[in-house]
Amino acid sequence: MRTFRGFVVKEFRQIVRDTRTLVVLFGMPVIMMVLFGFAIRNEVNNVQVAVLDLAKDAATQSIIQKLGASESFELAGTLESYDEVEQLFREGDIKEVVVFEAGFSEKLIRDGVANIQIITDATDPNLANLVQAYTTSIVQDYTASLNSPAQGQPAGIQPVVRMMYNPELRSVNLFVPGLIAVILMLISALMTSISITREKEMGNMEILLVSPLKPHHIIIGKVLPYLVLSVINVITILILAKFVFQVPFEGSYLFFFLEATLFILTALSLGVFISSIANNQQTAMMISLAGLLLPTVLLSGFIFPVSSMPQPLQLLSHTIPAKWFLIIVRDIMLKGSGLNYLWFETLILSLITLFFMGVSLKKFKVRLQ
Amino acid sequence: MRTIQFLLQKEFLQIFRNRAMLPILFVMPVVQLLVLSFAATYELREVKYALVDMDQSDISRQLNSKFQATGYFVLEAETFSMDQAVRELDKGNVKMVMQIPEGLQDDLVNGSSVDIQLSIDAVDGSTAGLIQSYGVSIIRDFNREKGMELRMRSSGQNVELAKVINLIPLNWYNPDLNYITYMVPGILVVLVSMIGLFLSGMNIVREREIGTIEQLNVTPIRRYQFIAGKLVPFWIIGMFDLAVGLLLARYGFHIPFLGSLVTIFVVAGIYLVVVQALGLLISTVTHTQQQAMFIAWFIMVVFILMGGLFTPIESMPGWAQELTLANPVAYFIKIMRMVLLKGAGWQEIWLMASVLSGMGALLLAVSVNRYRKTTH
Amino acid sequence: MSETAIITENLTRRFGDFTAVDQLSFEVKRGEIFGFLGANGAGKTTAMKMLTGLLSPTSGRAEVSGLDVYTQAEAIKKRIGYMSQKFSLYDDLTVDENIRFYGGIYGLYGSGLQQKSQQLVESVGLEDVRNAKVASLPLGWKQKLAFSISILHDPAIVFLDEPTGGVDPVTRRQFWEKMYEVSGRGITVFVTTHYMDEAEYCDRVSIMVDGRIDALDTPDGLKRAYEAASIEDVFIRLARSAKRGDE
C-alpha cells in the first residue's frame, strides 16, 4: 500500500511541476467556455444585406425599413442595377440582396401579387437558409398586416410555436455538454495515453513492472491524477455555464456527477487502451487525436446534429462514447431527465468502459508473461 | 546550401522509415476529408414528430398529409394525450409535437382564427429554427389554400383574395444549398494546418527529448539551415496532401473550381509557412513532446473554431470578429472559399494574402531568433 | 597551431544561486589524452558543454583551439568533434547514412566523403553492417561508430563524454587503442569517464570536486602525491570530502 501511495504522489508531483501543461489544462475549459458562450454561434446577427429597389414606393420602403429594424440584418447598401450583385458577393461581405420588382405596390393592389427576389450568397448554406427564413418571416409579417389591418387577428390557422427546453435558442446550451465531453476526452484519454507511453518510451515502464507494484496498481496510479483533473474541470465548466452563461440545469446534480464519473472512466479506459497499443508518445498522440478526439468533435453531435448525417455516419456515431454522453448530459441539463429515461445510454457507456478496461488489463498482463 | 541538402536527405529518410507516421501523413488527411465533409452539415434530413389530433376531421388529416408529403416530416407517434406526446419529446423519440385542437374544420369554415401549436425540441437551436420555419411555412400555405377554398364554398360568395407577396429565392454559387461544397474548402485548410502545426515543431521537440539535438548544436550547422531542414520536408508533404485533397474535392465531391488553382497553391504555400512557424515557436518554449502537442492542439482548436469553419464569423459578436483579424486560419478559409467557390482573384484577396505573408515573416523571425544553439 | 589546445582561466558557470563550475583554470596540451574525472554532480558535463560551445560561461575566460568561447563559438565548432553521453546517432538511419549525414554537415561530400567513409567503416570493422540500421547494432559497435564519426572531419580536438559507458572490457580496450591512434595523429582527446582504470591510460588527469579542480597531474604524479596505489584511491580520497554528488 505504501509503495502505491508513493507512486501516486510521484505522479501528482510530476503533473503539478509541469506548469505549462497545467496552465493549458485549466485555462482551456475557461477559454473554450468563453468562446462557445460568446463567439461560436449559429445565431444570425447583423448580417449585411443590400437592397435593389426597382420600384421605390411606399410598400418597398416599409419592407426595407422592417428589414433594417430587425436585429438579424444590417442594411449595408443600395444597388442600382442587377450587374452590381456579382461583384458585391465576390467581395465577400454582403450575404443577401433583396430585389423588389418594378411597380411593386401597383402590382400588389392591382393583381394582388407582387414579387421579391431573395438572392443569397449560398456558399454557406446554413447561413443562407437562416437568412432566407428570417427575411421570409419579416415579409410574411408585412403581408399579414396588409391583409387584415382592421381586425388585427388574421383569419384561419395560426401556427403557434413553442420552443421546448431552450426557448431562446441559445447555441451555448447546445455546446456546453459537448464541451464537457471533449475536454474530458482530452484530459482523460489523450493525456493519460501519452503519460503512460512516455514511461514506456523512456524505459521506466519495465522498472515499474518489476517493482512490487501490481500492473493494475500502476495503471490506477497513472490514471488517478487525470481523474482528479477531469473532475475539477467538469466543476469549473459547470460553474461557468451556470453563473456566467445561465445555462439551465433542470436535473439532479448527483445524477449528473455519477454519469460524468462514468464517462471519465470510459475516457480513461480508452486512454489506457491506446497506451497499450502504442509504443511511443508520437504514435499515442496521433491515435488519440485522429481516432478519438476528432471523431468526438465531429460525429458525436457536439456541433453538427447526428440526425443530419448520412446513414453510414450515423451508424458510426453509435460507436463513439461521447455521442451517448452528450445525450445524457443534454437531457439532464435541459430536460431534467432521470435514469428512467437514460438507462439505455448509461448501459452502453458502462459496457464500453468495461470492455476497454478488460482488454487493456489483459494486454498489460500479457506483457509481464 | 549543401548542408541543407544533407539535412533534407536525413529528414526524408526518417519520415519514410517511420512506419507509424506514414499513414498519418497520407491516409489520415484523406479519411478526415471524407468523414468531415459528410458529417459537417446542418441539413434537415428527417424530422420525427408526434401528432395530437383532437379534431379528426378531413381538414386535420389533410394538414397532416401535407406535412408528410414534404418528405422531411415523419409521423412517429399519434396520441390523444398531450402529456404522452410531450413525454415522447422528453425521451427524444420525436423532435416536434403538432397539436390540432378540436373544432379546427368548423372554425376554418366560419372564418375565425384557430391556433395550431408546434412544440419543437430546441436543444439544437439551429435545427429548431429550421424546423420552425418549415413548419410555419407549411401551415401558412395550407391556411391560404384551404382557408379560402372553404370559405368560398360555404358562403357562396367571393371572398376578397388575400394579398400575396411571392418570395423567390435564388441561391448563388451553391444552388442546391449543398453543405459539402461549403465545408470542403475549409476542411482542406484544417488538414493542411494539422500537418503544418504539429509535425515540424513536434519533430524538433522530439530531437530535444532524445538528445540528438545536442549533437547537432555542436556542429557548425547554422540556425537557419537546421530550421529549413525541419520545415521544408513537411512543407512539401503538406502541399502534396493539399493537392490530393483538391483532387478529391474536384472529382470526388464535384466542388466547383471557379478560381485559379495557381492562386490557391501560392496562398497555401504562404499559409503553411505561417502555421509551421507557429509550431516552431511552440517548440522553442516547450521541453517535452507532451507539452508541445497539448499547447499546439489548444491553439489549433481555438483558431479553427474562431476561423469560421463550423459557425459563421458573421454570427460572432464584434470583439470576436476583431480577434479574427489575427487568425491565420480564418484568412485562409475565407480565401479558399472565395477563390474556389466564387472565382475571386488576386484583386480581391491581395490584402489578405499580404497579411498572411506578414504573419509568416514575423513568426519565422521570432522563432529563429529564439532558437539557440548555445544556451545562455 | 600553438602547443595549447585548450586553456581556461577562472571559468565559471552559475545557474541562479548554484555554482556548477567554480573558477576552473587549466591547460590541455596539443595531442595529449586528457582525462577529465569527477563524481556525479561535480560539474564535468557543464564544463565540457562550455568548451564545446553548447553553454556560455557566466564569467572567466576560455580558448579552444585558439578561439574564444564567447565570441567565436561557431568557429570553434568547425574545429572540434563531440561524442555525447547518449551517443546521438540516428537509430532509424543506417551506418552509412549516419556517416554521410554528419560528414555532409562538416563540409565533406562527393568522392572525398566516400573515401573517408570507406576508411572509417573498415577501421572499426563495420563493413558488413554498413546498411544496417543503427538501432540494430550492439552497444559497443554503436559507440565505436559514434566515436569514428566524431573524428571524421579531422578535428583539432575531440570531446568525449563518458564514451565507454556500459560497454564490455574488451570493447573498452579496443576503444582506447583507437584513442591512442588518434592522439598519435595529433588530435587532442578530451575525455570524461567514470572508469578509474581508464584514467591510467591518459597522459594527464584532472579530478573535479564540487565544481573545482582539486587535482591535476599525470597518473603517476597523482598516485605519488596522494600515496595511493591506484587512481581510484586518489579519487575516493578526494571525493569523500565532496559536498555535492550522490548521497
mmCIF file of N, CA, C and O in Angstrom, chain A residues 18 20 32 35 38-39 43 89 95 112 114-116 118 120-124 126 132 140 147 156-158 160 162 164-166 198 285-286 290 293-294 298 304 308 335 341, chain B residues 24 28 32 36 43 45 87 89-91 114 116 118 120 122 140 143 163-164 166 168 170-172 174 179 182 285 290-291 293 297 301 305-306 310 314-317 338 342:
data_model
loop_
_atom_site.group_PDB
_atom_site.id
_atom_site.type_symbol
_atom_site.label_atom_id
_atom_site.label_comp_id
_atom_site.label_asym_id
_atom_site.label_seq_id
_atom_site.Cartn_x
_atom_site.Cartn_y
_atom_site.Cartn_z
ATOM 1 N N ASP A 18 4.675 20.425 -14.075
ATOM 2 C CA ASP A 18 4.635 20.790 -15.489
ATOM 3 C C ASP A 18 3.685 21.964 -15.651
ATOM 4 O O ASP A 18 2.530 21.809 -16.037
ATOM 5 N N ARG A 20 3.446 24.455 -17.680
ATOM 6 C CA ARG A 20 2.892 24.798 -18.984
ATOM 7 C C ARG A 20 1.638 23.996 -19.267
ATOM 8 O O ARG A 20 0.607 24.542 -19.653
ATOM 9 N N MET A 32 -12.480 27.959 -23.643
ATOM 10 C CA MET A 32 -13.461 27.350 -24.534
ATOM 11 C C MET A 32 -14.872 27.762 -24.160
ATOM 12 O O MET A 32 -15.700 28.007 -25.029
ATOM 13 N N LEU A 35 -15.387 31.141 -25.534
ATOM 14 C CA LEU A 35 -15.587 31.085 -26.971
ATOM 15 C C LEU A 35 -16.973 30.577 -27.316
ATOM 16 O O LEU A 35 -17.700 31.188 -28.080
ATOM 17 N N PHE A 38 -19.781 32.967 -26.126
ATOM 18 C CA PHE A 38 -19.954 34.262 -26.774
ATOM 19 C C PHE A 38 -19.769 34.240 -28.273
ATOM 20 O O PHE A 38 -20.391 34.998 -28.983
ATOM 21 N N ALA A 39 -18.821 33.455 -28.726
ATOM 22 C CA ALA A 39 -18.432 33.631 -30.122
ATOM 23 C C ALA A 39 -18.937 32.561 -31.080
ATOM 24 O O ALA A 39 -19.326 32.872 -32.194
ATOM 25 N N GLU A 43 -26.486 31.736 -34.278
ATOM 26 C CA GLU A 43 -27.498 32.794 -34.336
ATOM 27 C C GLU A 43 -27.104 33.807 -35.391
ATOM 28 O O GLU A 43 -25.937 34.037 -35.646
ATOM 29 N N PHE A 89 -20.946 40.226 -54.115
ATOM 30 C CA PHE A 89 -20.788 38.919 -53.482
ATOM 31 C C PHE A 89 -19.336 38.518 -53.470
ATOM 32 O O PHE A 89 -18.824 37.940 -52.519
ATOM 33 N N LYS A 95 -24.205 39.267 -47.709
ATOM 34 C CA LYS A 95 -24.675 37.903 -47.795
ATOM 35 C C LYS A 95 -26.015 37.764 -48.500
ATOM 36 O O LYS A 95 -26.421 36.661 -48.838
ATOM 37 N N GLY A 112 -52.883 41.758 -56.864
ATOM 38 C CA GLY A 112 -52.889 41.005 -55.616
ATOM 39 C C GLY A 112 -51.638 40.183 -55.420
ATOM 40 O O GLY A 112 -51.490 39.445 -54.445
ATOM 41 N N ALA A 114 -47.234 40.330 -55.870
ATOM 42 C CA ALA A 114 -46.011 41.036 -56.267
ATOM 43 C C ALA A 114 -44.819 40.138 -55.907
ATOM 44 O O ALA A 114 -44.941 39.231 -55.082
ATOM 45 N N ASN A 115 -43.694 40.401 -56.571
ATOM 46 C CA ASN A 115 -42.547 39.503 -56.374
ATOM 47 C C ASN A 115 -41.342 40.163 -55.739
ATOM 48 O O ASN A 115 -41.003 41.298 -56.050
ATOM 49 N N ILE A 116 -40.727 39.441 -54.874
ATOM 50 C CA ILE A 116 -39.443 39.871 -54.312
ATOM 51 C C ILE A 116 -38.450 38.746 -54.557
ATOM 52 O O ILE A 116 -38.726 37.585 -54.229
ATOM 53 N N ILE A 118 -35.064 37.013 -53.472
ATOM 54 C CA ILE A 118 -34.094 36.992 -52.374
ATOM 55 C C ILE A 118 -32.858 36.265 -52.890
ATOM 56 O O ILE A 118 -32.873 35.045 -53.053
ATOM 57 N N THR A 120 -29.283 34.996 -52.235
ATOM 58 C CA THR A 120 -28.349 34.793 -51.129
ATOM 59 C C THR A 120 -27.025 34.268 -51.651
ATOM 60 O O THR A 120 -26.963 33.541 -52.637
ATOM 61 N N ASP A 121 -25.973 34.655 -50.934
ATOM 62 C CA ASP A 121 -24.663 34.074 -51.198
ATOM 63 C C ASP A 121 -24.669 32.722 -50.483
ATOM 64 O O ASP A 121 -24.500 32.642 -49.265
ATOM 65 N N ALA A 122 -24.917 31.690 -51.281
ATOM 66 C CA ALA A 122 -25.148 30.399 -50.636
ATOM 67 C C ALA A 122 -23.906 29.562 -50.417
ATOM 68 O O ALA A 122 -23.984 28.360 -50.235
ATOM 69 N N THR A 123 -22.729 30.201 -50.450
ATOM 70 C CA THR A 123 -21.548 29.400 -50.170
ATOM 71 C C THR A 123 -21.685 28.814 -48.774
ATOM 72 O O THR A 123 -21.285 27.694 -48.513
ATOM 73 N N ASP A 124 -22.273 29.554 -47.858
ATOM 74 C CA ASP A 124 -22.585 28.979 -46.556
ATOM 75 C C ASP A 124 -24.075 28.663 -46.560
ATOM 76 O O ASP A 124 -24.900 29.556 -46.339
ATOM 77 N N ASN A 126 -26.007 27.066 -44.561
ATOM 78 C CA ASN A 126 -26.749 27.231 -43.325
ATOM 79 C C ASN A 126 -27.122 28.691 -43.118
ATOM 80 O O ASN A 126 -28.263 29.029 -42.803
ATOM 81 N N GLN A 132 -32.619 33.450 -45.371
ATOM 82 C CA GLN A 132 -33.867 33.364 -46.136
ATOM 83 C C GLN A 132 -35.058 33.246 -45.217
ATOM 84 O O GLN A 132 -36.083 33.905 -45.410
ATOM 85 N N GLN A 140 -43.549 38.032 -44.497
ATOM 86 C CA GLN A 140 -44.854 37.445 -44.175
ATOM 87 C C GLN A 140 -45.588 38.267 -43.129
ATOM 88 O O GLN A 140 -46.815 38.412 -43.178
ATOM 89 N N ASN A 147 -53.149 42.357 -45.002
ATOM 90 C CA ASN A 147 -54.415 41.682 -45.274
ATOM 91 C C ASN A 147 -55.467 41.914 -44.219
ATOM 92 O O ASN A 147 -56.645 41.757 -44.469
ATOM 93 N N GLY A 156 -58.186 32.223 -40.000
ATOM 94 C CA GLY A 156 -57.625 30.932 -40.342
ATOM 95 C C GLY A 156 -56.656 30.410 -39.303
ATOM 96 O O GLY A 156 -56.632 30.800 -38.146
ATOM 97 N N ILE A 157 -55.832 29.502 -39.780
ATOM 98 C CA ILE A 157 -54.928 28.782 -38.880
ATOM 99 C C ILE A 157 -53.728 29.645 -38.548
ATOM 100 O O ILE A 157 -53.091 30.208 -39.422
ATOM 101 N N GLN A 158 -53.492 29.760 -37.265
ATOM 102 C CA GLN A 158 -52.299 30.463 -36.822
ATOM 103 C C GLN A 158 -51.336 29.451 -36.229
ATOM 104 O O GLN A 158 -51.670 28.774 -35.263
ATOM 105 N N VAL A 160 -48.639 28.413 -33.828
ATOM 106 C CA VAL A 160 -48.052 28.945 -32.606
ATOM 107 C C VAL A 160 -46.896 28.025 -32.223
ATOM 108 O O VAL A 160 -47.080 26.823 -32.070
ATOM 109 N N ARG A 162 -43.874 26.690 -29.867
ATOM 110 C CA ARG A 162 -43.348 26.675 -28.511
ATOM 111 C C ARG A 162 -41.984 25.983 -28.581
ATOM 112 O O ARG A 162 -41.901 24.819 -28.934
ATOM 113 N N MET A 164 -39.178 24.151 -26.920
ATOM 114 C CA MET A 164 -39.030 23.442 -25.666
ATOM 115 C C MET A 164 -37.579 23.324 -25.240
ATOM 116 O O MET A 164 -36.705 23.109 -26.069
ATOM 117 N N TYR A 165 -37.370 23.402 -23.930
ATOM 118 C CA TYR A 165 -36.061 23.167 -23.307
ATOM 119 C C TYR A 165 -35.051 24.278 -23.534
ATOM 120 O O TYR A 165 -34.104 24.419 -22.782
ATOM 121 N N ASN A 166 -35.215 25.041 -24.568
ATOM 122 C CA ASN A 166 -34.209 26.049 -24.890
ATOM 123 C C ASN A 166 -34.892 27.174 -25.640
ATOM 124 O O ASN A 166 -34.635 27.416 -26.802
ATOM 125 N N ARG A 198 4.848 7.594 -22.348
ATOM 126 C CA ARG A 198 6.116 8.239 -22.104
ATOM 127 C C ARG A 198 6.991 7.369 -21.212
ATOM 128 O O ARG A 198 8.183 7.240 -21.431
ATOM 129 N N MET A 285 -0.185 9.914 -29.373
ATOM 130 C CA MET A 285 -0.818 11.202 -29.595
ATOM 131 C C MET A 285 -1.631 11.195 -30.874
ATOM 132 O O MET A 285 -2.769 11.642 -30.907
ATOM 133 N N MET A 286 -1.036 10.659 -31.928
ATOM 134 C CA MET A 286 -1.733 10.648 -33.202
ATOM 135 C C MET A 286 -2.976 9.787 -33.161
ATOM 136 O O MET A 286 -4.027 10.164 -33.684
ATOM 137 N N ALA A 290 -6.523 11.447 -33.852
ATOM 138 C CA ALA A 290 -7.286 11.082 -35.038
ATOM 139 C C ALA A 290 -8.394 10.104 -34.733
ATOM 140 O O ALA A 290 -9.465 10.163 -35.319
ATOM 141 N N LEU A 293 -10.296 12.025 -30.500
ATOM 142 C CA LEU A 293 -10.720 13.400 -30.319
ATOM 143 C C LEU A 293 -11.490 13.936 -31.510
ATOM 144 O O LEU A 293 -12.549 14.539 -31.371
ATOM 145 N N LEU A 294 -10.941 13.716 -32.681
ATOM 146 C CA LEU A 294 -11.586 14.235 -33.884
ATOM 147 C C LEU A 294 -12.971 13.659 -34.080
ATOM 148 O O LEU A 294 -13.933 14.400 -34.294
ATOM 149 N N LEU A 298 -16.517 15.730 -34.186
ATOM 150 C CA LEU A 298 -17.309 15.781 -35.403
ATOM 151 C C LEU A 298 -18.551 14.913 -35.414
ATOM 152 O O LEU A 298 -19.578 15.301 -35.951
ATOM 153 N N PHE A 304 -22.515 19.462 -34.963
ATOM 154 C CA PHE A 304 -23.414 19.087 -36.048
ATOM 155 C C PHE A 304 -24.366 17.994 -35.603
ATOM 156 O O PHE A 304 -23.932 17.001 -35.038
ATOM 157 N N SER A 308 -28.521 14.874 -38.992
ATOM 158 C CA SER A 308 -28.282 15.449 -40.320
ATOM 159 C C SER A 308 -27.294 14.638 -41.123
ATOM 160 O O SER A 308 -27.102 14.878 -42.308
ATOM 161 N N LYS A 335 -33.503 18.946 -20.037
ATOM 162 C CA LYS A 335 -34.838 18.377 -19.909
ATOM 163 C C LYS A 335 -35.110 17.855 -18.508
ATOM 164 O O LYS A 335 -36.226 17.465 -18.195
ATOM 165 N N TYR A 341 -35.251 7.556 -18.015
ATOM 166 C CA TYR A 341 -35.185 7.882 -19.453
ATOM 167 C C TYR A 341 -33.828 7.530 -20.041
ATOM 168 O O TYR A 341 -33.691 7.313 -21.239
ATOM 169 N N ILE B 24 -0.384 8.380 -41.045
ATOM 170 C CA ILE B 24 -0.852 9.652 -40.520
ATOM 171 C C ILE B 24 -0.656 10.759 -41.529
ATOM 172 O O ILE B 24 -1.502 11.621 -41.720
ATOM 173 N N MET B 28 -4.533 9.616 -43.133
ATOM 174 C CA MET B 28 -5.427 10.329 -42.228
ATOM 175 C C MET B 28 -6.054 11.576 -42.844
ATOM 176 O O MET B 28 -7.255 11.784 -42.680
ATOM 177 N N GLN B 32 -9.990 12.013 -42.989
ATOM 178 C CA GLN B 32 -10.574 13.178 -42.346
ATOM 179 C C GLN B 32 -11.443 13.939 -43.320
ATOM 180 O O GLN B 32 -12.554 14.348 -43.007
ATOM 181 N N LEU B 36 -15.293 14.244 -42.411
ATOM 182 C CA LEU B 36 -15.682 15.604 -42.074
ATOM 183 C C LEU B 36 -16.686 16.166 -43.054
ATOM 184 O O LEU B 36 -17.675 16.763 -42.669
ATOM 185 N N GLU B 43 -28.056 20.196 -42.490
ATOM 186 C CA GLU B 43 -29.218 19.872 -43.314
ATOM 187 C C GLU B 43 -30.251 19.109 -42.529
ATOM 188 O O GLU B 43 -29.916 18.222 -41.755
ATOM 189 N N ARG B 45 -32.579 16.236 -42.411
ATOM 190 C CA ARG B 45 -32.901 15.053 -43.180
ATOM 191 C C ARG B 45 -34.299 14.577 -42.888
ATOM 192 O O ARG B 45 -35.107 14.391 -43.767
ATOM 193 N N ARG B 87 -44.017 13.506 -23.507
ATOM 194 C CA ARG B 87 -43.079 12.531 -22.993
ATOM 195 C C ARG B 87 -42.215 11.972 -24.129
ATOM 196 O O ARG B 87 -41.026 11.710 -23.948
ATOM 197 N N LEU B 89 -41.322 13.610 -26.600
ATOM 198 C CA LEU B 89 -40.364 14.692 -26.847
ATOM 199 C C LEU B 89 -39.234 14.617 -25.832
ATOM 200 O O LEU B 89 -38.057 14.714 -26.161
ATOM 201 N N ASP B 90 -39.613 14.408 -24.552
ATOM 202 C CA ASP B 90 -38.610 14.299 -23.493
ATOM 203 C C ASP B 90 -37.653 13.160 -23.770
ATOM 204 O O ASP B 90 -36.456 13.262 -23.550
ATOM 205 N N LYS B 91 -38.237 12.055 -24.222
ATOM 206 C CA LYS B 91 -37.380 10.883 -24.433
ATOM 207 C C LYS B 91 -36.490 11.045 -25.640
ATOM 208 O O LYS B 91 -35.551 10.298 -25.820
ATOM 209 N N VAL B 114 -57.818 30.122 -35.489
ATOM 210 C CA VAL B 114 -57.588 28.955 -34.633
ATOM 211 C C VAL B 114 -56.086 28.674 -34.556
ATOM 212 O O VAL B 114 -55.378 28.801 -35.553
ATOM 213 N N ILE B 116 -52.754 26.382 -34.045
ATOM 214 C CA ILE B 116 -52.169 25.032 -34.041
ATOM 215 C C ILE B 116 -50.807 25.153 -33.379
ATOM 216 O O ILE B 116 -49.975 25.969 -33.792
ATOM 217 N N LEU B 118 -47.137 24.076 -32.352
ATOM 218 C CA LEU B 118 -45.988 23.239 -32.685
ATOM 219 C C LEU B 118 -45.017 23.331 -31.523
ATOM 220 O O LEU B 118 -44.508 24.408 -31.226
ATOM 221 N N ILE B 120 -41.490 22.344 -30.384
ATOM 222 C CA ILE B 120 -40.270 21.883 -31.039
ATOM 223 C C ILE B 120 -39.143 21.708 -30.026
ATOM 224 O O ILE B 120 -38.925 22.566 -29.176
ATOM 225 N N ALA B 122 -35.902 22.298 -28.859
ATOM 226 C CA ALA B 122 -34.988 23.376 -29.252
ATOM 227 C C ALA B 122 -33.595 23.237 -28.674
ATOM 228 O O ALA B 122 -32.844 24.209 -28.609
ATOM 229 N N ARG B 140 -48.905 28.013 -43.045
ATOM 230 C CA ARG B 140 -49.385 29.245 -43.671
ATOM 231 C C ARG B 140 -49.866 28.988 -45.091
ATOM 232 O O ARG B 140 -50.889 29.502 -45.520
ATOM 233 N N ASN B 143 -53.084 27.217 -44.889
ATOM 234 C CA ASN B 143 -54.106 28.152 -44.457
ATOM 235 C C ASN B 143 -54.635 28.956 -45.631
ATOM 236 O O ASN B 143 -55.838 29.121 -45.814
ATOM 237 N N LYS B 163 -53.804 39.399 -50.161
ATOM 238 C CA LYS B 163 -52.653 39.795 -50.955
ATOM 239 C C LYS B 163 -51.494 38.854 -50.679
ATOM 240 O O LYS B 163 -51.325 38.353 -49.569
ATOM 241 N N VAL B 164 -50.729 38.634 -51.684
ATOM 242 C CA VAL B 164 -49.615 37.702 -51.563
ATOM 243 C C VAL B 164 -48.340 38.333 -52.088
ATOM 244 O O VAL B 164 -48.352 38.934 -53.153
ATOM 245 N N ASN B 166 -44.855 37.101 -53.323
ATOM 246 C CA ASN B 166 -44.061 35.916 -53.615
ATOM 247 C C ASN B 166 -42.597 36.164 -53.322
ATOM 248 O O ASN B 166 -42.028 37.150 -53.765
ATOM 249 N N ILE B 168 -39.044 34.800 -54.097
ATOM 250 C CA ILE B 168 -38.328 33.897 -54.987
ATOM 251 C C ILE B 168 -36.888 33.797 -54.532
ATOM 252 O O ILE B 168 -36.114 34.749 -54.669
ATOM 253 N N LEU B 170 -33.099 32.825 -54.667
ATOM 254 C CA LEU B 170 -32.065 32.490 -55.636
ATOM 255 C C LEU B 170 -30.779 32.249 -54.876
ATOM 256 O O LEU B 170 -30.256 33.138 -54.216
ATOM 257 N N ASN B 171 -30.286 31.031 -55.008
ATOM 258 C CA ASN B 171 -29.066 30.725 -54.271
ATOM 259 C C ASN B 171 -27.877 30.720 -55.203
ATOM 260 O O ASN B 171 -27.741 29.853 -56.051
ATOM 261 N N TRP B 172 -27.040 31.702 -54.998
ATOM 262 C CA TRP B 172 -25.881 31.798 -55.878
ATOM 263 C C TRP B 172 -24.737 30.931 -55.380
ATOM 264 O O TRP B 172 -24.519 30.782 -54.194
ATOM 265 N N ASN B 174 -24.152 28.078 -54.979
ATOM 266 C CA ASN B 174 -24.428 26.778 -54.356
ATOM 267 C C ASN B 174 -25.922 26.550 -54.411
ATOM 268 O O ASN B 174 -26.599 26.521 -53.395
ATOM 269 N N TYR B 179 -24.125 21.377 -48.539
ATOM 270 C CA TYR B 179 -23.217 21.638 -47.442
ATOM 271 C C TYR B 179 -21.784 21.296 -47.763
ATOM 272 O O TYR B 179 -20.843 21.947 -47.339
ATOM 273 N N TYR B 182 -19.648 23.803 -49.252
ATOM 274 C CA TYR B 182 -19.225 24.837 -48.325
ATOM 275 C C TYR B 182 -18.107 24.349 -47.424
ATOM 276 O O TYR B 182 -17.166 25.065 -47.124
ATOM 277 N N VAL B 285 9.379 26.984 -26.812
ATOM 278 C CA VAL B 285 9.008 27.274 -25.431
ATOM 279 C C VAL B 285 8.601 26.020 -24.664
ATOM 280 O O VAL B 285 8.211 26.115 -23.509
ATOM 281 N N GLN B 290 4.848 16.149 -24.938
ATOM 282 C CA GLN B 290 3.503 16.229 -24.395
ATOM 283 C C GLN B 290 3.041 17.683 -24.300
ATOM 284 O O GLN B 290 1.966 18.040 -24.726
ATOM 285 N N GLN B 291 3.924 18.506 -23.752
ATOM 286 C CA GLN B 291 3.602 19.926 -23.630
ATOM 287 C C GLN B 291 3.351 20.531 -24.995
ATOM 288 O O GLN B 291 2.375 21.232 -25.216
ATOM 289 N N MET B 293 2.603 19.222 -27.842
ATOM 290 C CA MET B 293 1.403 18.765 -28.518
ATOM 291 C C MET B 293 0.166 19.385 -27.916
ATOM 292 O O MET B 293 -0.747 19.806 -28.614
ATOM 293 N N TRP B 297 -2.284 21.775 -29.904
ATOM 294 C CA TRP B 297 -3.673 21.341 -30.073
ATOM 295 C C TRP B 297 -4.634 22.436 -29.626
ATOM 296 O O TRP B 297 -5.586 22.763 -30.307
ATOM 297 N N VAL B 301 -7.317 24.309 -32.021
ATOM 298 C CA VAL B 301 -8.755 24.236 -31.817
ATOM 299 C C VAL B 301 -9.361 25.635 -31.755
ATOM 300 O O VAL B 301 -10.376 25.914 -32.389
ATOM 301 N N LEU B 305 -12.038 26.953 -34.490
ATOM 302 C CA LEU B 305 -13.385 27.335 -34.069
ATOM 303 C C LEU B 305 -13.679 28.784 -34.429
ATOM 304 O O LEU B 305 -14.765 29.121 -34.868
ATOM 305 N N MET B 306 -12.673 29.638 -34.222
ATOM 306 C CA MET B 306 -12.881 31.055 -34.493
ATOM 307 C C MET B 306 -12.678 31.386 -35.964
ATOM 308 O O MET B 306 -12.792 32.524 -36.363
ATOM 309 N N PHE B 310 -16.933 26.061 -38.770
ATOM 310 C CA PHE B 310 -18.181 25.413 -38.385
ATOM 311 C C PHE B 310 -19.321 26.405 -38.193
ATOM 312 O O PHE B 310 -20.457 26.086 -38.458
ATOM 313 N N GLU B 314 -19.832 35.798 -39.199
ATOM 314 C CA GLU B 314 -20.859 36.839 -39.096
ATOM 315 C C GLU B 314 -21.722 36.672 -37.866
ATOM 316 O O GLU B 314 -22.365 37.616 -37.419
ATOM 317 N N SER B 315 -21.753 35.463 -37.323
ATOM 318 C CA SER B 315 -22.582 35.256 -36.140
ATOM 319 C C SER B 315 -21.887 35.699 -34.874
ATOM 320 O O SER B 315 -22.473 35.690 -33.800
ATOM 321 N N MET B 316 -20.602 36.035 -34.988
ATOM 322 C CA MET B 316 -19.853 36.358 -33.775
ATOM 323 C C MET B 316 -20.056 37.804 -33.361
ATOM 324 O O MET B 316 -20.272 38.672 -34.196
ATOM 325 N N PRO B 317 -19.948 38.024 -32.073
ATOM 326 C CA PRO B 317 -20.051 39.411 -31.600
ATOM 327 C C PRO B 317 -18.848 40.224 -32.068
ATOM 328 O O PRO B 317 -17.824 39.667 -32.440
ATOM 329 N N MET B 338 -13.529 31.947 -51.242
ATOM 330 C CA MET B 338 -13.742 32.991 -52.238
ATOM 331 C C MET B 338 -13.188 32.570 -53.594
ATOM 332 O O MET B 338 -13.819 32.779 -54.626
ATOM 333 N N LYS B 342 -16.284 31.216 -55.577
ATOM 334 C CA LYS B 342 -16.824 32.417 -56.217
ATOM 335 C C LYS B 342 -15.930 32.939 -57.326
ATOM 336 O O LYS B 342 -16.271 33.906 -57.983
#
